[in-house]
Structures are given as C-alpha cells and as structure tokens.
Amino acid sequence: MAAHRCGLSLVCILFFSSLAHPSRCDTLEKANDNTATKRSISEVNTDGSVAGEDMNERQWQSTDVEVNRSDGTKNSETFTPAPAKDQFQEELVIRPLHSGDIYASFQFRTLWDTDFLQEGQKKVSHYRLFPKSLGQVLSKFSVQELHISFTQGFWRTMQWGQPFIPSPPGAELWVWFHHTVSDVDGNWKELTNVLSGIFCASLNFIDMTNTVQPSASFKPLGLGNATDHRFLRYATLPREIVCTENLTPWKKLLPCGSKAGLAVLMKSEKLFHSSFHSQAVHIRPICQDEQCTSKAWELRQTLNVVFDHYTSGQGKKEWSLFKMFSRTLTEACPLASSSKVYVDITDNPEGELFELSPATPLLSQAVVLGDRRTYSVYDLTRAETFGQLRSFNLLLRWKGDSGDMLRPLLHAERYVAGFGLQTGEIHTVIYNNHPYRAFPVLLMDSVPWYLQLYIHTLTVTSKSRDNKPSYIHYQPAKDRHRPHLLEMLIQLPPHSMTEVTVQFERALLKWTEYTPDPNHGFYVGSSVISALVPSMVAMSTNFTQDQPLFSSFVPVKEESSYFVRVYTEPLLVNLPTPDFSMPYNVICLTCTVVAVGYGSFYNLLTRTFQVDEPSPPLAKRLANFIRRIRGVPLLA
Amino acid sequence: MAAPLTLLLIVAVTIRAVLFRSSLAELILERVEVVSPLNAWKRVVEGLALLDLGVSPYSGDVFHETPLMIYLFHFMVDYAEIVFMVTDGLTAVALYLSIQTYNKNVFRKQKYALESDRYPADCLELLRSPKEMFYIPLKVAMFYLLNPFTILSCVAKSTCGLNNAIIALFILCTLKGSALLSGILLALATYQSIYPLTLFAPALLFFLQRLYIPVNLRRSSFWFFTLQYAFIYVGSLVVITGLSFFLLGSWDFIPSVYGFIFSVPDLTPNIGLFWYFFAEMFEHFRLFFICVFQINVFFYTIPLSIKLKEHPVFLIFMQIAIISIFKSYPTVGDVALYMAFLPAWSHLYRFLRNIFLVSCVLLACSALFPVLWHLWIYAGSANSNFYYAITLLFNFGQVKGPILISHFT
C-alpha cells in the first residue's frame, strides 16, 4: 500500500513538474529579453562603452543626476508598458581598508511591482523573481517593512570606518506592520517563528521579553509615513551564532541562487573564515517612479564580509577574488538587469598606492556616507569584462603603505563597570569627531528585565559637564514580560566625548530560567545610536535615480547631512546563580524549618499542663515487676 | 521617667545621625538583609524619578510601595533622614507607652488576684514586683532604639521603619482602649503590607477583655462589638484604598504591591525562607508551595487566638513574630520590632530552655550574613548555598525563639 502511494505521488510530481517546466522557461526567456533590452539601453547611456576598447583611457560612467534624469524618463518609457516589471540587480563593492583588511559588500536588489497589501488584491499567486516564501509571509502577516540581519563578529568603526549597512552582532529583526493589523503581538510572534524556519535561525527565541517598540529610533525606510510605533517591533538576539545553515537559505532567496552571477563567490568556508560577516534581508515598499504613482516592493539582500588578509596572506598585502572567495566570476546572473563590481579607489587617484588588474576604463563617483568616493566599475553584463579566459579575477597589489584613515565622525563604545554580582553600571561613550559641528543623536537601549535599571542614576556628561537629554522615553521592565527600553535625544558638542551611565541591579533567576551555560553570562543587545551627521559634501536627495545600490539604501531628506546608525558592542553580564544540583535538598531543608515551626506551634497549642507525679526509682519498679510476677502485694 | 527616655532618644538619634554622615551609609543602603524589594529606599527614589518622567511607577517592576508612600515622600524626599529618625523615635515612644499601660493592667490584675488568694503558693516567685516593672518600658524602648537591626534599617532608609511605627501606634491605641484609632491604624498597616491583617484577632480579643464582654458566640454584645470593630477596620481600609485610587487614577498598584507580596516574583536573596526555595522550585509545584508558604502566616491566627485568648498582648507579640518569620520579603527591621517586646516577658526567662543556644545562633547568623554574602557575590569563592544555609539557620533560631517563650505563658 505504501509503495503504491509512493508510486502515485511520484507520477504526480512528474506530471506537475512537466507542467511547471515550460512556464519557468517562459519567465527565464522573458527575463532575458528584459535584460537584453536593458543592456542595450545601458549601452546607449554609457555612450563611451562602445569606444571603450582602449583600457588605459579612463572614462566616467554617467551616474550624475543631470545625465541620468533624461535617461530615467527614457527608462520608464521603455518599461512601463511591459506587464511584468520585476527587476533584479546585483553588485559587489570592495573597499580596501586602512587596516589592511578588505571589506566586500554584496547587494542584491529585487524589485517587484505589486502592491499586495492593497485592498482587494489579497491573493497574489504569481511570483517571478521575488522569492515566494517571503512574499507569502509578507502578505499573510501584513508586513509593511521588514529588516533582518545576522552578524558574526563586531564592526570596528574606528578601524574600518562606517559600513554601508550597519548591523549589530547576533540577529536583529525589526518589522513595521501595516496599520490595518489589529493583533500586532500575535502577528509578530507568528512571524518570528516563520522567519525562524525560513532562515534556520533561533528567531523563535524572540518573545515579549526581548521585544521593544522604539518610539523614535527606527523609522520606516520605505514608503509610508507610519509614525505610530505601536506597529513597530524590534528585537535582537545578541547570542545568535551565524553559520552556514543561515547562509544557505539566504542564498536560495536569490533568483539565480548560487549558480550564477556574484553569488557564486559565496562559499561558506571562505565567508565564515573572516573577521566580520553580516548577512541581511531588507524588504520595504518604494516608489516606482519619481512621481510615486505606484508602489513596488524592494527586497534587498546584503552580505558584508571583512577579510583579514594581513595575517592569512603571510604579511603580503595583496588580494584577488580568487584568494578571497576561492572562485572567480564567469558570468553575470542572466536574470539581472545590472551586475557590477565596484572597487573603492578614492585613496588611490593616481595609482601610486595600489595597482588593480585588470584595469577598467569605467569610473564612477558616488556620494556615500557624507563623502564623495571614486570607484572602478566592472560591468559583468559585458563580455569584455571577462576577457579571453572567460573568467574575471580581480587582483589588487599594494605598492606602498596606506595613510591614516579619516576618523569616523560618529563613534560609540559601551562597557559594564563595577564588580561583584549585585550591582553594576552600564557606560556608553559616544564620540563626536566633527571639528566644529554639534549634532543630536538618538540613543536607544534595550536591556533585559533581569538587569533592573535605576533611571534616577542616569547621567549624561559631555566635556565633564552635565548634558541633559532633550527627550527621554523610558519604559521600565516587567519581570518576565518586557525589557527596559530607554531612548534619549542627546546633543553632542563638537569634538567631544559624551558618557551615558546608568546603574543596574542583577536579579537572581529561577533555576530553570538560566541558559545552559549560566556562568558564561547573559548578553545584553547593542545600543543603537541613530544620527543625522553633518555631511562634508552635498548629499543627493533624489531617491529614484539610478545610483549604485550601496549608496541608496537610506533615503536622504536634506543635502547637508546623512543618516548613520552605529551599533555598540553587546554586553556580557554575569548574574548570581543558585546551585543547580540541589533543588531537592533545598525543598527538603526549607520545608524542614517550616515543619519545625509548625511542630512547635502544634505542640504549644495542644499541650496541657498537669501536675507531674514523681515516678518511682528504677530499683523500686524492678522490685514491683518481680512482685507482680510472684503475685505478692506491690510496694507503695 | 521622662528623663531617661529623652536621654535614650538623644543617644539613638546621635548614633543614626553619625551613621548617616559616615561612609557606611552607602554600604548599608544596598545590604540585602536590611532592604528588600518592597521597602528599599533606592526604589522609592526610582519611583519618584519615574513619576517625574511621566511614567507610572507601577508600570515597571521596580517600585512596590503603596501610593500613599509616594505622596508622603514626594514632599519629604529631601528630609528623608529626619523622617526616618523621627519615625524610629515615635515607634520607641509608642512602644514605651504601650508597655507602660500594659504593665499597669497586669499589676492591677495581679493585685486583685493576690488579694483574693488565687495564686498557688509555688507560683509566688513568678509575680512581678513594681521595682522590676518600673524599668520594663524603658528596656523595651531601648531594645528597639539601640538594636543594631533597627539602626541599620533606619540608616538604610528602609520604609520598614514606617510600617513598624504604624504597628507600634496601633498597639498603643489598642492598649489605651481607643477602638476607632486602633481600627484605622490597623487598616493603614494592612494597606502597607497586607500581613498585619492577622493582628485583627488579638486587638479584638483585647477590646472584648477590656470591656468585660465574654467571647461567646451566642451573646449579642459580642457580635455587636465585633461588627463595630470590623466595620471601623474595613471601612478605613476601603477609604485608604479608594484614596490611593484617586491619587493615582488607576488600580495598577494592587497587582504591583499586593500581587508582588503574594506571588513572590523577585528572588533577590534576603533573610527569609522564600527566595532560594522558589529559585529552586519545580515550576509545576510553584503555585502549590506559594499557597502553602503564604498560608503559614495566616494559618496560626485562629488556634493561637483560642489558646491565648486570655493574653491578647502576648498574642500580638506572637503574631508580629510569625509575620516577620514567614513573610515573603522579611528584613531585619521586622525582626527588630518583635525583639523589642522581649523585655516585657522578662519574668519568664528562667523557664526558657536553649535560650543560650538560640541567642548564639541569632548572633552568629547576623555576623555571618555579610561574610557569606561577600564570599558568594564578590569573592566568588562560595556559592549561593552558603548564604542559604545561614538564612536557614537564622530562621530556625527565629522559629525556636519566640515559641520557647510562648510555652510558658
């Protein structure tokens, strides 16, 4: 019977797969068509590319606003009539860091031109490039915006500068729900469990004890001016360890998987042999065009790695794609409308610091994180990038020592002070390295309930003077229900160090509430510092133009400043522990004392006092005993 | 008599004032033996800070004082040290006066009994001479004011001192025969920490005895007075609770104060029996054992009232002792209150067995508390069992101590 059923299901699978196959081919073809048209357009755009045979002659790729605006309209003209407007872009940015490390940042963007949260359009069943598993989750739980990141290691801002997309160590998840959701907590709970399954991560450990609703720190990054933070949920799992099992499901969300395109570089044994690894998924609704007449869903998958090639490369400061990833690139993802590799050469304008091979004629300038950077661009959609060998292996050879890095304008660190297991103090130190501009930052702290914060001990000092926060939002913890949430708006004076301290008391937990290794300590998630940092150069506020992906994640509202989020170190705090081996002993001993009390009271309550008859001495009793046996009258 | 008492008060206040100014005050403020989550001064300040931030103090799990306490300290927070010193003085004076009244009553009864030759011959040595009794009230006040436990409690600004004052005033009003004030103060004490509820029975017995109303369920006069007293008590309890509601505009304080006392969610170590027991408890037995442990406080009231109905003042002492042993968050301040009554029963000392052992246990434990705490929390060379063992022994001594006395009343 079982065999029969098996056979039947096999037949079914064969039948359906044969049905499904042609349609899959269709979509592939269509996508290829799309990319083909797109490619032709991009050739028109970068009009130098046809003449770009001469490799020594440098050319600027047109990413400037003026040039692109006309092209953008051309783009939309070409594409609006097409029924399926899904779009996929991939890019890799490589930045040689001053410390000798290499920062590689992958970004994959899938655009989906459907608004499934709209009324009457609940059921969307046709998926092309957008992963169905995520699409279904979004529509089921009415998610407005979803950001999830898994990070192994800590981003060292002082050595590496700002990352393109920051993330705290461990797992971080924040979600804006649609304003029609009535049971946000219920949706959140289910969503975390579903995501836990999708990403093979312990997100199911997110519950009410580590979820907060920040009032100001996490604004929606996409469309929708949701300001009611009742629909926002934020949680971190600082203890989460990220490994291959999280990378594989993440790669599966890509349209090409890890078969083609930039994703072939993601070999887990190389990616996890690094100083820093962070993978993230960001989903948000964005405008389709400049007029914002229709909405599209954007799925951004990012993966940031910092390789330490100083130590592993025998002291030689040179790297290549093959050395880093043990792969070379052979083709772009056929579904991608653009596929590019950027290398940051800002510090190397004349080629005196390092040498890139193969050299590229394309250059691009982008304003990213308040700084104008220059990049060499390799367009993987063009055959000449791969050269004669049909393989692209980028190689960088250092010629001299790199100079000092410009200090990041905003930087923070955190530690626990105090000794013993009773009380302690959390110190958060925020540095403003701007020489003359003061700017405000939003500091958000989410502290688990077993560290009882005393808000009256909160002090904020800058330049050894009291710096009163202009806004404080504090929600105290409820034991076993809710963590502490502390949000403050602090004005940082120019070129200063601001120290925020708050005292806490450690709780003794029930023996079942400790983690399996209690003396390792308990993690407290990173503080989040969000700020609009004054920019050195004018930021472009045009959100829809064709910028490189890494420079266009956070929408910029004004030209003079840019948004930065800094995560501090997570804390590891020891708690007092009971002796786990003796619950029975404790129960027995305590109950004994209570029973002694009870016994004494019982004795007291039932005892009656009587005049005591003096008992006869032993000899007399013995004599009487013998007399009784003999039948003689007893002694008196 | 006023001169020694004044001198005593001056000495006590001086000691406290010196300690407040010394570096020890910071240390004492954090001692788990002296402050519990219910009455820590740090938490009072935190509650006020939360109120200033516009957050309800009861929205978190740090503040567990009653609303009236917030409003008291809202105005008094700058004079906290004076408030606590005055409170201690007040408690001592109240205890002094009540024991004085009590002794007068006892002496009068003894005289009548002697005149009517009701004592057996071998009991005569138990009778109290006026000379002995003259110093007893002063001794009681001294036991309270100069007890290191009280001093520590006062220097730590534990609100336990305020609760003690309310209970002491309640005893004074009861012994002076004012049913109205007694009922109101008892309601206030109950409102503060639920447990003094059990003092209702001894107070009622005392009033009945004083008014020569026999405890007879078929007598209307008994029911009349009982209902009258119960009405005063319940009425003032309702008024106080209602007042708190109007001060805060919400009932949040009920779960946060009384729910916290009953369900014992905070397992911070203290000198009681609850913390380690419930830290190590199996989750599915938790509710059962919470019920068992909490019932302990209330459970002995009825049998003790029946047994000791001729000695209501002694019953009050017993109940206070039981509360301080079996309450969920005991501190040394609670212990100090019942210890103050010990001189009142000094004529019974000669019958006590193990008195030496018990007092040694209590003394040794008091010295070992900070030592083992240090070893566990700071040095890391001991573990929680060490501190637990000492709390266990301390409670064993406490259980044995007052009960020993009670055997011979």
XYZ file of C-alpha atoms in Angstrom, chain A residues 419-423 452-456 472 474 476-480 482 503 505 508-512 576-579 582-584 586-587 589-591 593-594 596-598 600-601 603-605 607 609, chain B residues 30 32 42-43 45-46 49-50 55 58-61 265-267 273 275-277 279-283 286 296 299-300 303-304 307 318 322 373 376-378 383-385 388 392 396 399-400 403 406-407:
98
model
C 32.467 44.457 40.433
C 30.629 41.680 42.172
C 27.334 40.167 41.203
C 24.975 42.566 42.940
C 25.051 45.873 41.116
C 16.979 46.202 36.891
C 17.833 49.663 35.681
C 17.585 52.588 38.055
C 16.670 55.504 35.874
C 17.305 58.021 38.631
C 13.730 60.743 27.216
C 11.699 55.239 29.220
C 10.601 50.129 32.722
C 10.755 46.372 32.534
C 8.163 43.979 33.862
C 9.674 40.831 35.342
C 9.500 38.003 32.828
C 9.067 43.022 28.996
C 23.187 51.750 37.275
C 20.949 45.581 39.847
C 18.550 36.065 40.893
C 16.511 33.991 38.470
C 14.650 30.751 38.870
C 16.921 27.828 38.201
C 15.037 26.915 35.015
C 24.361 35.342 40.513
C 23.425 31.708 40.140
C 21.786 29.274 42.505
C 23.227 25.813 42.888
C 20.223 20.707 44.693
C 16.574 21.585 44.174
C 15.522 18.555 46.196
C 16.603 22.992 49.186
C 12.985 21.954 49.111
C 15.620 21.689 54.106
C 13.330 24.688 53.844
C 10.297 22.536 54.393
C 12.383 24.531 59.010
C 8.759 25.313 58.253
C 9.808 22.665 62.860
C 7.864 25.886 63.205
C 4.612 24.113 62.625
C 6.391 23.801 67.800
C 3.132 25.627 67.313
C 2.947 21.379 70.488
C 2.127 24.722 72.069
C -1.494 24.616 71.033
C -0.157 20.859 75.306
C -0.176 21.394 81.900
C 22.467 48.121 49.442
C 20.034 42.650 51.138
C 16.617 53.211 46.120
C 13.317 52.027 44.762
C 13.707 57.328 44.686
C 13.280 55.402 41.444
C 12.032 59.626 39.251
C 9.572 57.647 37.138
C 5.763 57.159 33.637
C 3.794 50.763 38.761
C 4.325 50.191 35.032
C 7.668 48.626 35.824
C 8.741 46.085 38.370
C 8.316 37.023 41.649
C 11.515 38.714 42.836
C 14.007 36.195 44.145
C 12.815 31.375 53.578
C 13.958 33.300 47.863
C 16.065 30.188 47.496
C 13.133 27.871 47.891
C 14.520 29.848 42.899
C 14.992 26.095 43.131
C 11.337 25.164 42.908
C 9.982 22.936 40.142
C 7.736 25.064 38.024
C 5.330 26.626 42.376
C 1.625 29.828 57.141
C -2.908 29.874 59.473
C -1.819 30.105 63.114
C -5.733 28.372 67.015
C -3.439 30.857 68.734
C -5.306 29.195 73.066
C 3.312 36.201 68.655
C 5.122 34.964 62.925
C 27.346 37.338 51.074
C 29.367 34.461 47.247
C 28.781 37.725 45.409
C 32.137 39.472 45.463
C 28.146 29.817 46.204
C 24.532 30.521 46.969
C 24.251 27.508 49.270
C 21.121 29.969 52.040
C 18.001 28.686 57.117
C 15.442 28.106 62.634
C 11.175 29.845 64.889
C 12.549 28.369 68.081
C 7.892 29.795 70.592
C 5.180 31.054 74.460
C 5.366 27.633 76.097
